[in-house]
Coordinates of N, CA and C in Angstrom, one line a residue:
M158 N 95.4 125.8 108.1 CA 94.9 124.5 108.3 C 96.1 123.5 108.5
G159 N 96.0 122.6 109.4 CA 97.1 121.6 109.6 C 97.2 120.6 108.6
I160 N 97.7 119.4 109.0 CA 97.8 118.3 108.1 C 96.4 117.8 107.7
K161 N 96.2 117.6 106.4 CA 94.9 117.0 106.0 C 94.8 115.5 106.2
I162 N 93.6 115.1 106.5 CA 93.4 113.7 106.7 C 93.5 113.0 105.4
P163 N 94.3 111.9 105.3 CA 94.5 111.1 104.1 C 93.3 110.2 103.7
L164 N 92.9 110.3 102.5 CA 91.8 109.6 102.0 C 92.2 108.9 100.7
G165 N 92.1 107.6 100.6 CA 92.4 106.8 99.4 C 91.3 107.1 98.3
I166 N 91.7 107.2 97.1 CA 90.7 107.5 96.0 C 91.1 106.6 94.8
S167 N 90.1 106.1 94.1 CA 90.4 105.4 92.8 C 91.0 106.5 91.9
A168 N 92.1 106.2 91.3 CA 92.9 107.2 90.5 C 92.0 107.7 89.3
C169 N 91.2 106.9 88.8 CA 90.3 107.3 87.6 C 89.4 108.4 88.0
L170 N 89.0 108.4 89.3 CA 88.1 109.5 89.8 C 88.8 110.8 89.9
L171 N 90.1 110.8 90.0 CA 90.9 112.0 90.1 C 91.2 112.6 88.7
G172 N 90.8 111.8 87.6 CA 91.1 112.3 86.3 C 92.3 111.6 85.7
E173 N 92.9 110.6 86.3 CA 94.0 109.9 85.7 C 93.5 108.9 84.7
N174 N 94.2 108.8 83.6 CA 93.8 108.0 82.5 C 94.3 106.5 82.7
V175 N 93.7 105.8 83.6 CA 94.1 104.5 84.0 C 93.1 103.4 83.7
R176 N 92.0 103.8 83.2 CA 90.9 102.8 83.0 C 91.3 101.8 81.8
Y177 N 90.5 100.7 81.7 CA 90.8 99.7 80.7 C 90.8 100.3 79.3
D178 N 90.0 101.4 79.0 CA 90.0 102.0 77.7 C 90.9 103.2 77.6
G179 N 91.8 103.4 78.5 CA 92.7 104.5 78.5 C 92.1 105.9 78.9
N180 N 90.9 105.8 79.4 CA 90.2 107.1 79.8 C 90.2 107.2 81.3
H181 N 89.4 108.1 81.8 CA 89.2 108.4 83.3 C 87.8 108.6 83.5
R182 N 87.4 108.7 84.8 CA 86.0 109.0 85.2 C 86.1 110.1 86.3
R183 N 86.8 111.2 85.9 CA 87.0 112.3 86.8 C 85.6 112.7 87.5
N184 N 85.6 112.8 88.8 CA 84.4 113.2 89.5 C 84.7 114.5 90.2
N185 N 83.9 115.5 89.9 CA 84.2 116.9 90.4 C 84.0 116.9 91.9
Y186 N 83.1 116.3 92.5 CA 82.9 116.3 93.9 C 84.1 115.7 94.6
V187 N 84.6 114.6 94.1 CA 85.8 114.0 94.7 C 87.0 114.9 94.6
V188 N 87.3 115.4 93.3 CA 88.4 116.3 93.1 C 88.4 117.6 93.8
E189 N 87.3 118.3 93.7 CA 87.2 119.7 94.2 C 86.8 119.7 95.7
T190 N 85.7 119.1 96.0 CA 85.2 119.2 97.4 C 86.1 118.3 98.4
L191 N 86.2 117.0 98.1 CA 87.0 116.2 99.0 C 88.4 116.6 98.9
G192 N 88.9 117.0 97.7 CA 90.3 117.4 97.5 C 90.6 118.7 98.3
S193 N 89.6 119.5 98.6 CA 89.9 120.7 99.4 C 90.0 120.4 100.9
Q194 N 89.4 119.3 101.3 CA 89.3 118.9 102.7 C 90.3 117.8 103.2
F195 N 90.6 117.0 102.2 CA 91.4 115.8 102.5 C 92.7 115.7 101.6
E196 N 93.7 115.0 102.1 CA 94.8 114.6 101.2 C 94.4 113.4 100.4
L197 N 94.3 113.5 99.1 CA 93.8 112.4 98.2 C 94.9 111.5 97.8
I198 N 94.9 110.3 98.1 CA 95.9 109.3 97.7 C 95.4 108.4 96.6
P199 N 95.9 108.5 95.4 CA 95.3 107.7 94.3 C 95.8 106.3 94.3
V200 N 94.9 105.4 93.9 CA 95.2 104.0 93.8 C 94.4 103.5 92.5
C201 N 95.1 102.7 91.7 CA 94.4 101.9 90.6 C 95.0 100.5 90.6
P202 N 94.2 99.6 91.2 CA 94.7 98.2 91.3 C 95.1 97.6 89.9
E203 N 94.4 97.8 88.9 CA 94.7 97.1 87.6 C 96.0 97.7 87.0
S204 N 96.2 99.0 87.0 CA 97.4 99.6 86.4 C 98.6 99.3 87.4
E205 N 98.4 99.4 88.7 CA 99.5 99.2 89.6 C 99.9 97.7 89.6
L206 N 99.0 96.8 89.3 CA 99.4 95.4 89.1 C 100.2 95.2 87.8
G207 N 100.1 96.1 86.9 CA 100.8 96.0 85.6 C 100.0 95.4 84.5
M208 N 98.6 95.5 84.6 CA 97.8 95.0 83.5 C 97.8 95.9 82.3
G209 N 98.4 97.1 82.4 CA 98.5 98.0 81.2 C 97.3 98.9 81.0
V210 N 97.5 100.0 80.2 CA 96.5 100.9 79.9 C 96.8 101.3 78.4
P211 N 95.8 101.1 77.5 CA 94.6 100.4 77.7 C 94.8 98.9 77.9
R212 N 93.8 98.2 78.3 CA 93.9 96.8 78.6 C 92.6 96.0 78.3
E213 N 92.7 94.8 78.3 CA 91.5 93.9 78.2 C 90.6 94.1 79.4
T214 N 89.3 94.1 79.2 CA 88.4 94.2 80.3 C 88.4 92.8 81.1
V215 N 88.1 92.9 82.3 CA 88.0 91.7 83.2 C 86.6 91.6 83.8
D216 N 86.3 90.4 84.1 CA 85.0 90.1 84.8 C 85.4 89.3 86.1
L217 N 84.5 89.4 87.0 CA 84.5 88.6 88.2 C 83.6 87.4 88.0
E218 N 84.1 86.2 88.4 CA 83.3 85.0 88.1 C 83.4 84.1 89.4
G219 N 82.3 83.3 89.5 CA 82.3 82.3 90.6 C 81.7 82.7 91.9
D220 N 82.4 82.3 92.9 CA 81.9 82.5 94.3 C 81.9 84.0 94.7
P221 N 80.8 84.6 95.0 CA 80.7 86.0 95.4 C 81.7 86.4 96.5
H222 N 82.0 85.5 97.4 CA 82.8 85.8 98.6 C 84.3 85.5 98.2
N223 N 84.6 84.9 97.1 CA 86.0 84.6 96.7 C 86.0 84.5 95.2
P224 N 85.7 85.6 94.5 CA 85.6 85.6 93.0 C 86.9 85.5 92.3
R225 N 86.9 85.0 91.1 CA 88.0 85.0 90.2 C 88.0 86.2 89.3
M226 N 89.1 86.8 89.0 CA 89.2 87.9 88.0 C 89.7 87.3 86.7
I227 N 88.9 87.3 85.7 CA 89.2 86.6 84.4 C 89.1 87.6 83.3
G228 N 90.1 87.6 82.4 CA 90.1 88.4 81.1 C 88.9 88.0 80.3
T229 N 88.1 89.0 79.9 CA 86.9 88.8 79.1 C 87.1 88.0 77.9
H230 N 88.1 88.3 77.1 CA 88.3 87.6 75.8 C 89.4 86.5 76.0
S231 N 90.5 86.8 76.6 CA 91.6 85.9 76.7 C 91.4 84.8 77.7
R232 N 90.5 85.0 78.6 CA 90.2 84.1 79.8 C 91.4 84.0 80.7
K233 N 92.4 84.9 80.6 CA 93.5 84.9 81.5 C 93.0 85.1 82.9
N234 N 93.5 84.4 83.9 CA 93.1 84.4 85.3 C 94.1 85.4 86.0
W235 N 93.6 86.5 86.4 CA 94.4 87.5 87.2 C 94.2 87.4 88.7
T236 N 93.5 86.4 89.1 CA 93.0 86.4 90.5 C 94.2 86.4 91.5
T237 N 95.1 85.4 91.3 CA 96.2 85.3 92.3 C 97.1 86.6 92.4
G238 N 97.4 87.1 91.2 CA 98.2 88.3 91.2 C 97.5 89.5 91.8
M239 N 96.2 89.6 91.5 CA 95.4 90.8 92.1 C 95.3 90.6 93.6
N240 N 95.0 89.4 94.0 CA 94.9 89.2 95.5 C 96.2 89.5 96.2
Q241 N 97.3 89.0 95.7 CA 98.6 89.3 96.3 C 98.9 90.7 96.3
W242 N 98.7 91.4 95.1 CA 98.9 92.8 95.0 C 98.1 93.6 96.1
A243 N 96.8 93.2 96.1 CA 95.8 93.9 97.0 C 96.2 93.8 98.5
D244 N 96.6 92.6 98.9 CA 97.0 92.4 100.3 C 98.2 93.2 100.6
N245 N 99.2 93.2 99.7 CA 100.4 94.0 99.9 C 100.1 95.5 99.9
R246 N 99.3 96.0 99.0 CA 99.0 97.4 98.9 C 98.2 97.9 100.1
V247 N 97.3 97.0 100.6 CA 96.6 97.4 101.8 C 97.5 97.6 103.0
Q248 N 98.5 96.7 103.1 CA 99.5 96.9 104.1 C 100.3 98.2 104.0
Q249 N 100.7 98.5 102.7 CA 101.5 99.7 102.5 C 100.6 100.9 102.8
L250 N 99.3 100.9 102.4 CA 98.5 102.1 102.7 C 98.2 102.2 104.1
S251 N 98.2 101.1 104.9 CA 97.9 101.3 106.3 C 99.0 102.1 107.0
R252 N 100.2 102.1 106.5 CA 101.2 103.0 107.0 C 101.0 104.4 106.8
L253 N 100.1 104.8 105.9 CA 99.8 106.2 105.6 C 98.7 106.7 106.5
N254 N 98.1 105.8 107.3 CA 97.0 106.1 108.2 C 95.8 106.7 107.4
L255 N 95.5 106.0 106.3 CA 94.3 106.4 105.6 C 93.1 106.3 106.5
C256 N 92.2 107.3 106.3 CA 91.0 107.3 107.1 C 89.7 106.9 106.4
G257 N 89.8 106.6 105.1 CA 88.7 106.1 104.3 C 89.1 105.9 102.9
F258 N 88.2 105.4 102.1 CA 88.4 105.2 100.7 C 87.2 105.5 99.9
V259 N 87.4 106.2 98.7 CA 86.3 106.4 97.8 C 86.7 105.7 96.5
L260 N 85.9 104.7 96.1 CA 86.3 103.8 95.0 C 85.3 103.9 93.9
K261 N 85.7 103.4 92.7 CA 84.9 103.4 91.5 C 83.8 102.4 91.5
K262 N 82.6 102.8 91.4 CA 81.4 102.0 91.4 C 81.5 100.9 90.3
G263 N 81.2 99.7 90.6 CA 81.1 98.6 89.6 C 82.4 98.0 89.1
S264 N 83.5 98.5 89.6 CA 84.8 98.0 89.1 C 85.1 96.6 89.7
P265 N 85.6 95.7 88.8 CA 86.0 94.4 89.3 C 87.0 94.4 90.4
S266 N 87.8 95.5 90.6 CA 88.7 95.6 91.7 C 88.2 96.5 92.8
C267 N 87.6 97.6 92.4 CA 87.2 98.7 93.4 C 85.7 98.7 93.7
G268 N 84.9 98.0 93.1 CA 83.5 98.1 93.3 C 83.1 97.7 94.8
V269 N 82.4 98.6 95.5 CA 82.1 98.4 96.9 C 80.9 97.5 97.1
R270 N 80.0 97.5 96.1 CA 78.8 96.7 96.2 C 78.2 96.5 94.8
N271 N 77.4 95.5 94.7 CA 76.6 95.3 93.4 C 77.5 95.1 92.2
V272 N 78.7 94.6 92.4 CA 79.6 94.2 91.2 C 79.1 92.9 90.7
P273 N 78.8 92.8 89.4 CA 78.3 91.5 88.8 C 79.4 90.5 88.9
I274 N 79.0 89.3 89.4 CA 79.9 88.2 89.4 C 79.2 87.1 88.6
I275 N 79.9 86.8 87.5 CA 79.3 85.9 86.5 C 79.3 84.5 87.0
Q276 N 78.2 83.8 86.7 CA 78.1 82.3 87.0 C 78.1 81.5 85.7
R277 N 79.1 80.6 85.6 CA 79.2 79.8 84.4 C 79.0 78.3 84.8
D278 N 78.3 77.6 84.0 CA 78.1 76.2 84.1 C 78.2 75.6 82.7
N279 N 79.3 74.8 82.5 CA 79.5 74.3 81.1 C 79.4 75.3 80.0
N280 N 80.1 76.5 80.3 CA 80.1 77.6 79.4 C 78.8 78.3 79.2
Q281 N 77.8 77.9 79.9 CA 76.5 78.6 79.9 C 76.6 79.7 81.0
V282 N 76.2 80.9 80.7 CA 76.2 82.0 81.7 C 74.8 82.3 82.2
S283 N 74.7 82.2 83.5 CA 73.4 82.5 84.1 C 73.4 84.0 84.7
D284 N 72.3 84.4 85.2 CA 72.3 85.8 85.8 C 73.4 85.9 86.8
P285 N 74.1 87.1 86.8 CA 75.2 87.3 87.7 C 74.7 87.5 89.1
L286 N 75.5 87.0 90.1 CA 75.3 87.4 91.5 C 76.0 88.7 91.7
L287 N 75.8 89.3 92.8 CA 76.4 90.6 93.1 C 77.3 90.5 94.3
G288 N 78.5 91.2 94.1 CA 79.5 91.1 95.2 C 80.3 92.4 95.2
Q289 N 81.6 92.2 95.6 CA 82.5 93.3 95.7 C 83.8 93.0 94.9
G290 N 84.5 94.1 94.6 CA 85.7 94.0 93.8 C 86.8 93.4 94.7
L291 N 87.9 92.8 94.1 CA 88.9 92.2 94.9 C 89.7 93.1 95.8
F292 N 89.9 94.3 95.4 CA 90.6 95.3 96.3 C 89.8 95.6 97.5
V293 N 88.5 95.8 97.3 CA 87.6 96.0 98.4 C 87.6 94.8 99.4
I294 N 87.5 93.6 98.9 CA 87.6 92.4 99.7 C 88.8 92.4 100.6
A295 N 90.0 92.8 100.0 CA 91.3 92.8 100.7 C 91.2 93.9 101.8
I296 N 90.7 95.1 101.5 CA 90.6 96.1 102.5 C 89.7 95.7 103.7
Q297 N 88.6 95.1 103.4 CA 87.7 94.7 104.4 C 88.2 93.5 105.2
K298 N 89.0 92.6 104.6 CA 89.6 91.5 105.3 C 90.6 92.1 106.3
A299 N 91.3 93.1 105.9 CA 92.3 93.7 106.8 C 91.7 94.5 107.9
E300 N 90.6 95.2 107.6 CA 89.9 96.0 108.6 C 88.4 96.1 108.2
P301 N 87.6 95.3 108.8 CA 86.2 95.2 108.5 C 85.4 96.4 108.6
N302 N 85.7 97.3 109.5 CA 84.9 98.6 109.6 C 85.5 99.8 109.0
F303 N 86.5 99.6 108.1 CA 87.1 100.7 107.4 C 86.1 101.5 106.6
P304 N 86.1 102.8 106.7 CA 85.1 103.6 105.9 C 85.4 103.5 104.4
I305 N 84.5 102.9 103.6 CA 84.6 102.8 102.2 C 83.3 103.2 101.5
E306 N 83.4 104.0 100.4 CA 82.2 104.3 99.7 C 82.5 104.5 98.2
D307 N 81.5 104.4 97.4 CA 81.8 104.7 96.0 C 81.2 106.0 95.6
E308 N 81.7 106.5 94.5 CA 81.4 107.9 94.1 C 79.9 108.1 93.8
L309 N 79.2 107.1 93.4 CA 77.8 107.3 93.1 C 77.0 107.5 94.4
R310 N 77.3 106.7 95.4 CA 76.6 106.9 96.7 C 76.9 108.2 97.4
L311 N 78.1 108.8 97.1 CA 78.4 110.1 97.7 C 77.5 111.2 97.1
E312 N 76.8 110.9 96.1 CA 75.9 111.9 95.5 C 74.7 112.0 96.4
E313 N 74.4 111.0 97.2 CA 73.2 111.0 98.1 C 73.7 111.6 99.4
E314 N 73.0 112.7 99.8 CA 73.4 113.4 101.0 C 73.5 112.6 102.3
Q315 N 72.6 111.7 102.5 CA 72.7 110.8 103.7 C 74.0 110.0 103.7
H316 N 74.2 109.3 102.6 CA 75.4 108.5 102.5 C 76.7 109.3 102.6
R317 N 76.7 110.5 102.0 CA 77.8 111.4 102.0 C 78.1 111.8 103.5
K318 N 77.1 112.2 104.2 CA 77.3 112.7 105.6 C 77.8 111.6 106.5
E319 N 77.2 110.4 106.3 CA 77.6 109.2 107.1 C 79.1 108.9 106.8
F320 N 79.5 108.9 105.6 CA 80.8 108.5 105.2 C 81.8 109.6 105.8
I321 N 81.5 110.9 105.6 CA 82.4 111.9 106.1 C 82.5 111.8 107.6
K322 N 81.4 111.6 108.3 CA 81.4 111.4 109.7 C 82.4 110.3 110.2
K323 N 82.3 109.2 109.5 CA 83.2 108.0 109.8 C 84.7 108.4 109.6
V324 N 84.9 109.1 108.4 CA 86.3 109.4 108.1 C 86.9 110.4 109.1
L325 N 86.1 111.4 109.5 CA 86.5 112.4 110.5 C 86.8 111.8 111.8
A326 N 85.9 110.9 112.2 CA 86.1 110.2 113.5 C 87.4 109.3 113.5
R327 N 87.6 108.7 112.4 CA 88.8 107.9 112.3 C 90.0 108.8 112.3
G328 N 90.0 109.9 111.6 CA 91.0 110.9 111.6 C 91.3 111.4 113.0
Q329 N 90.3 111.7 113.7 CA 90.5 112.2 115.1 C 91.1 111.2 116.0
S330 N 90.7 109.9 115.8 CA 91.3 108.8 116.6 C 92.8 108.6 116.3
L331 N 93.2 109.0 115.1 CA 94.6 108.9 114.6 C 95.4 110.1 114.9
G332 N 94.8 111.2 115.4 CA 95.5 112.4 115.8 C 95.5 113.4 114.7
F333 N 94.7 113.4 113.7 CA 94.6 114.4 112.7 C 93.7 115.5 113.1

Protein backbone atom coordinates (compact mmCIF):
# COMPACT_ATOMS: atom_id res chain seq x y z
CA MET A 1 0.00 0.00 0.00
CA GLY A 2 1.20 3.53 -0.79
CA ILE A 3 1.06 6.59 1.38
CA LYS A 4 -1.91 6.58 3.73
CA ILE A 5 -4.41 9.42 3.63
CA PRO A 6 -3.84 11.68 6.68
CA LEU A 7 -6.75 12.02 9.08
CA GLY A 8 -6.79 14.30 12.13
CA ILE A 9 -7.93 12.64 15.36
CA SER A 10 -8.62 13.90 18.87
CA ALA A 11 -5.60 12.61 20.79
CA CYS A 12 -7.77 11.25 23.62
CA LEU A 13 -9.49 8.92 21.13
CA LEU A 14 -6.09 7.39 20.34
CA GLY A 15 -5.56 6.56 24.01
CA GLU A 16 -3.40 9.55 24.94
CA ASN A 17 -3.93 10.73 28.52
CA VAL A 18 -4.68 14.35 27.62
CA ARG A 19 -8.17 14.89 29.03
CA TYR A 20 -8.97 17.30 31.86
CA ASP A 21 -8.94 14.41 34.35
CA GLY A 22 -5.66 12.97 33.05
CA ASN A 23 -7.41 10.08 31.34
CA HIS A 24 -8.21 9.17 27.73
CA ARG A 25 -11.23 8.00 25.75
CA ARG A 26 -9.54 5.41 23.52
CA ASN A 27 -11.89 4.35 20.76
CA ASN A 28 -11.17 0.93 19.24
CA TYR A 29 -12.82 1.74 15.91
CA VAL A 30 -10.70 4.86 15.53
CA VAL A 31 -7.45 3.21 16.62
CA GLU A 32 -7.79 -0.17 14.93
CA THR A 33 -10.03 0.28 11.90
CA LEU A 34 -9.27 3.85 10.89
CA GLY A 35 -5.65 3.40 11.99
CA SER A 36 -5.23 0.52 9.56
CA GLN A 37 -6.57 2.61 6.65
CA PHE A 38 -5.37 6.15 7.38
CA GLU A 39 -2.41 7.98 8.87
CA LEU A 40 -3.78 9.26 12.18
CA ILE A 41 -2.58 12.73 13.22
CA PRO A 42 -3.33 13.42 16.92
CA VAL A 43 -4.47 16.84 18.12
CA CYS A 44 -5.56 17.99 21.60
CA PRO A 45 -6.43 21.69 21.66
CA GLU A 46 -6.43 22.09 25.44
CA SER A 47 -3.12 20.35 26.10
CA GLU A 48 -1.45 21.90 23.03
CA LEU A 49 -2.58 25.34 24.23
CA GLY A 50 -0.83 24.60 27.53
CA MET A 51 -3.83 24.23 29.81
CA GLY A 52 -2.15 21.27 31.53
CA VAL A 53 -3.11 17.69 32.33
CA PRO A 54 -4.99 17.27 34.55
CA ARG A 55 -6.71 20.65 34.37
CA GLU A 56 -9.78 22.53 35.38
CA THR A 57 -12.83 21.80 33.26
CA VAL A 58 -14.08 24.53 30.95
CA ASP A 59 -17.51 25.44 29.67
CA LEU A 60 -18.64 27.32 26.62
CA GLU A 61 -20.78 30.33 27.39
CA GLY A 62 -22.71 33.02 25.53
CA ASP A 63 -23.30 33.27 21.79
CA PRO A 64 -23.47 29.82 20.14
CA HIS A 65 -21.76 31.25 17.01
CA ASN A 66 -18.99 32.93 18.99
CA PRO A 67 -18.84 31.25 22.42
CA ARG A 68 -16.42 32.03 25.22
CA MET A 69 -14.35 29.25 26.85
CA ILE A 70 -14.48 29.81 30.62
CA GLY A 71 -12.90 27.87 33.51
CA THR A 72 -15.69 26.18 35.45
CA HIS A 73 -14.44 27.22 38.89
CA SER A 74 -11.77 29.89 38.34
CA ARG A 75 -13.83 31.69 35.66
CA LYS A 76 -10.58 32.17 33.71
CA ASN A 77 -11.35 33.18 30.14
CA TRP A 78 -9.43 30.96 27.69
CA THR A 79 -11.27 32.21 24.60
CA THR A 80 -8.66 34.47 23.00
CA GLY A 81 -5.83 32.00 23.54
CA MET A 82 -7.85 29.06 22.24
CA ASN A 83 -9.08 30.96 19.19
CA GLN A 84 -5.56 32.12 18.30
CA TRP A 85 -4.14 28.63 18.87
CA ALA A 86 -6.94 27.05 16.80
CA ASP A 87 -6.47 29.41 13.86
CA ASN A 88 -2.69 28.78 13.85
CA ARG A 89 -3.08 25.01 14.28
CA VAL A 90 -5.60 24.81 11.42
CA GLN A 91 -3.05 26.57 9.18
CA GLN A 92 -0.30 24.15 10.27
CA LEU A 93 -2.53 21.13 9.69
CA SER A 94 -3.54 22.35 6.23
CA ARG A 95 0.08 21.85 5.16
CA LEU A 96 -0.30 18.15 6.03
CA ASN A 97 -3.17 17.82 3.53
CA LEU A 98 -5.51 16.31 6.10
CA CYS A 99 -8.54 14.78 4.46
CA GLY A 100 -10.85 14.77 7.48
CA PHE A 101 -11.10 14.95 11.25
CA VAL A 102 -12.59 12.63 13.89
CA LEU A 103 -13.14 14.62 17.06
CA LYS A 104 -14.32 14.00 20.63
CA LYS A 105 -18.06 14.34 21.07
CA GLY A 106 -19.20 17.06 23.45
CA SER A 107 -15.79 18.65 23.99
CA PRO A 108 -15.70 22.45 24.42
CA SER A 109 -12.93 22.52 21.83
CA CYS A 110 -13.60 19.47 19.65
CA GLY A 111 -17.36 18.95 19.84
CA VAL A 112 -18.79 18.82 16.32
CA ARG A 113 -22.42 19.34 17.36
CA ASN A 114 -24.66 19.60 20.41
CA VAL A 115 -22.01 21.07 22.70
CA PRO A 116 -23.79 22.81 25.61
CA ILE A 117 -23.29 26.56 25.58
CA ILE A 118 -24.29 28.00 28.93
CA GLN A 119 -26.45 31.10 29.06
CA ARG A 120 -25.93 33.39 32.07
CA ASP A 121 -27.97 36.39 33.05
CA ASN A 122 -26.98 38.09 36.32
CA ASN A 123 -25.34 34.82 37.44
CA GLN A 124 -28.54 32.90 36.75
CA VAL A 125 -27.98 29.95 34.43
CA SER A 126 -30.70 29.05 31.95
CA ASP A 127 -30.96 25.97 29.75
CA PRO A 128 -27.90 25.75 27.52
CA LEU A 129 -28.05 26.31 23.80
CA LEU A 130 -26.21 23.84 21.59
CA GLY A 131 -23.26 24.62 19.35
CA GLN A 132 -19.76 23.57 18.39
CA GLY A 133 -16.36 23.54 20.06
CA LEU A 134 -13.89 26.35 19.34
CA PHE A 135 -11.48 24.17 17.33
CA VAL A 136 -14.34 22.93 15.13
CA ILE A 137 -15.44 26.53 14.55
CA ALA A 138 -11.88 27.39 13.43
CA ILE A 139 -11.74 24.40 11.07
CA GLN A 140 -15.06 25.26 9.48
CA LYS A 141 -14.15 28.94 9.22
CA ALA A 142 -11.02 27.97 7.26
CA GLU A 143 -12.82 25.37 5.13
CA PRO A 144 -16.61 25.08 5.48
CA ASN A 145 -16.96 21.71 3.71
CA PHE A 146 -14.09 19.94 5.44
CA PRO A 147 -15.10 16.38 6.49
CA ILE A 148 -15.54 16.33 10.27
CA GLU A 149 -17.26 13.76 12.44
CA ASP A 150 -17.31 12.70 16.08
CA GLU A 151 -16.60 9.19 17.32
CA LEU A 152 -20.17 8.57 18.43
CA ARG A 153 -21.72 9.22 15.01
CA LEU A 154 -19.13 6.93 13.41
CA GLU A 155 -20.84 4.08 15.26
CA GLU A 156 -23.82 4.58 12.94
CA GLU A 157 -23.22 2.87 9.60
CA GLN A 158 -24.78 5.58 7.45
CA HIS A 159 -22.74 8.39 9.03
CA ARG A 160 -19.58 6.27 8.92
CA LYS A 161 -20.02 5.50 5.20
CA GLU A 162 -20.76 9.14 4.33
CA PHE A 163 -17.74 10.36 6.28
CA ILE A 164 -15.34 7.79 4.76
CA LYS A 165 -16.68 8.59 1.28
CA LYS A 166 -15.94 12.31 1.79
CA VAL A 167 -12.47 11.60 3.21
CA LEU A 168 -11.57 9.29 0.31
CA ALA A 169 -12.87 11.79 -2.26
CA ARG A 170 -10.78 14.54 -0.68
CA GLY A 171 -7.76 12.22 -0.59
CA GLN A 172 -8.19 11.39 -4.26
CA SER A 173 -8.45 15.08 -5.16
CA LEU A 174 -5.17 15.67 -3.28
CA GLY A 175 -3.39 12.82 -5.07
CA PHE A 176 -3.44 10.13 -2.37
